[in-house]
Amino acid sequence: MAQFSNDQLKTIAVMTSGGDAPGMNAAIRAVVRLALSNGIKVKGIFHGYQGLLDNQIEDLSTRMMANIIQKGGTILKTGRAPEMHKPEARKKAADHLKSQNIDAIVCIGGDGSLTGAHLLWKEHGIPIVGVPGTIDNDIYGSELTIGFDTAINTAMRSIDQIRDTAASHDRLFIVEVMGRNSGFIATWTGLSGGAEEIFFQQNPVTVDHAIEHIKRGMARGKMSSILVTAEGEKPGRAYDLSEAIRKKSGFEAKVCILGHTQRGGAPTALDRVLASQLGAKAVEVLQNGQCDLMVGIMKNEVCLVPHGDIAQNKKAIDLKLVKLAQILST
Ligand code: F6P
């Protein structure tokens, strides 16, 4: 586990990066309040890595953390910064941190953001601790990421509403959820919403299989069905699916793309508790002189995962949940 000399830990910075996720504010609050109460100054980096490149850095106070635990989004703003893939950008980022006398960072974000953190440590010795914050829940080493629980509850509530109209009109619906590279939201939303089939990149379910499933249901008098799909590279995969089903079976499916509604809203209690625990642990870890690792959660215990392992491993989706959704929706 990477170590740094923490006797000079006077100032830390906190940032959010990548897609926002409900609960990020609760994590920021935990970092700021714990660090300040331990005598460490805290700065906020605004707009993620892009803000770091643009030197958008300001002091944070404990009062600024008032009334944010219940808010979605991130008060620090966020962004995606493809420029950070370039070594010269990472050098610029490190120079800004040094000129601002920032001794260490807590970075709240997804796997891309934590990979960036790993490179800043390896190339420039910037001590960073990561906190998993993404609605996708696709970070290796942590059973849950901040924002996932809120997102799946939002999506599940939408499916419940769609089910009312689907049943009233005897219609087939395809509901598209987020997760361009990952099927956790689709799987959990599909199972909790009673969907017939769940589509995502790593799941081998076919259009033919879904049609057979729908037909079997119809033979038993089931007149409405709901399929859930994760978005593809760009939102809109549900339309392709609907077209493929129409061509092969003649069934007309209504499409509903939930999109960014899943990223907003007040975080659930689970996300607030998770964010508070992980944010506080990140500060503790830095005070112990440990870095280049993420604080995660495994079997209800906070755990530490080297950043290097995150980039090299993929978190697997439990396909048994997908199978269970199929069985229970017959
Ligand atoms: O943050 C993760 C995520 O919401 C994915 O689920 C989704 O595929 C992607 O971000 C959308 O990103 P953007 O808001 O940048 O279009």
JSON list of C-alpha atoms in Angstrom, two decimals, residues 111 114 132 137-143 145 184 294 296 298 303 305-316:
[
{"chain": "A", "resi": 111, "resn": "ASP", "atom": "CA", "xyz": [-13.25, 4.48, -12.27]},
{"chain": "A", "resi": 114, "resn": "LEU", "atom": "CA", "xyz": [-9.67, 7.16, -9.92]},
{"chain": "A", "resi": 132, "resn": "PRO", "atom": "CA", "xyz": [-16.38, 5.66, -5.35]},
{"chain": "A", "resi": 137, "resn": "ASN", "atom": "CA", "xyz": [-21.97, 0.92, -9.38]},
{"chain": "A", "resi": 138, "resn": "ASP", "atom": "CA", "xyz": [-19.24, -0.45, -11.64]},
{"chain": "A", "resi": 139, "resn": "ILE", "atom": "CA", "xyz": [-16.11, 0.14, -9.59]},
{"chain": "A", "resi": 140, "resn": "TYR", "atom": "CA", "xyz": [-14.04, -2.91, -8.76]},
{"chain": "A", "resi": 141, "resn": "GLY", "atom": "CA", "xyz": [-13.42, -3.46, -5.06]},
{"chain": "A", "resi": 142, "resn": "SER", "atom": "CA", "xyz": [-16.58, -1.86, -3.65]},
{"chain": "A", "resi": 143, "resn": "GLU", "atom": "CA", "xyz": [-19.94, -3.58, -3.45]},
{"chain": "A", "resi": 145, "resn": "THR", "atom": "CA", "xyz": [-20.87, 3.17, -5.09]},
{"chain": "A", "resi": 184, "resn": "PHE", "atom": "CA", "xyz": [-25.86, -2.83, -12.76]},
{"chain": "A", "resi": 294, "resn": "MET", "atom": "CA", "xyz": [-9.91, 3.93, -2.76]},
{"chain": "A", "resi": 296, "resn": "GLY", "atom": "CA", "xyz": [-14.91, 1.13, -0.56]},
{"chain": "A", "resi": 298, "resn": "MET", "atom": "CA", "xyz": [-17.47, -4.87, 1.28]},
{"chain": "A", "resi": 303, "resn": "CYS", "atom": "CA", "xyz": [-12.28, -1.51, 2.93]},
{"chain": "A", "resi": 305, "resn": "VAL", "atom": "CA", "xyz": [-8.55, -0.93, -2.55]},
{"chain": "A", "resi": 306, "resn": "PRO", "atom": "CA", "xyz": [-5.32, 0.11, -4.34]},
{"chain": "A", "resi": 307, "resn": "HIS", "atom": "CA", "xyz": [-6.11, 2.45, -7.25]},
{"chain": "A", "resi": 308, "resn": "GLY", "atom": "CA", "xyz": [-3.92, 0.32, -9.51]},
{"chain": "A", "resi": 309, "resn": "ASP", "atom": "CA", "xyz": [-6.28, -2.67, -8.99]},
{"chain": "A", "resi": 310, "resn": "ILE", "atom": "CA", "xyz": [-9.32, -0.69, -10.08]},
{"chain": "A", "resi": 311, "resn": "ALA", "atom": "CA", "xyz": [-8.08, -0.01, -13.60]},
{"chain": "A", "resi": 312, "resn": "GLN", "atom": "CA", "xyz": [-6.97, -3.61, -14.04]},
{"chain": "A", "resi": 313, "resn": "ASN", "atom": "CA", "xyz": [-10.11, -5.38, -12.85]},
{"chain": "A", "resi": 314, "resn": "LYS", "atom": "CA", "xyz": [-13.71, -5.33, -13.88]},
{"chain": "A", "resi": 315, "resn": "LYS", "atom": "CA", "xyz": [-16.52, -5.70, -11.40]},
{"chain": "A", "resi": 316, "resn": "ALA", "atom": "CA", "xyz": [-18.71, -8.59, -12.50]}
]
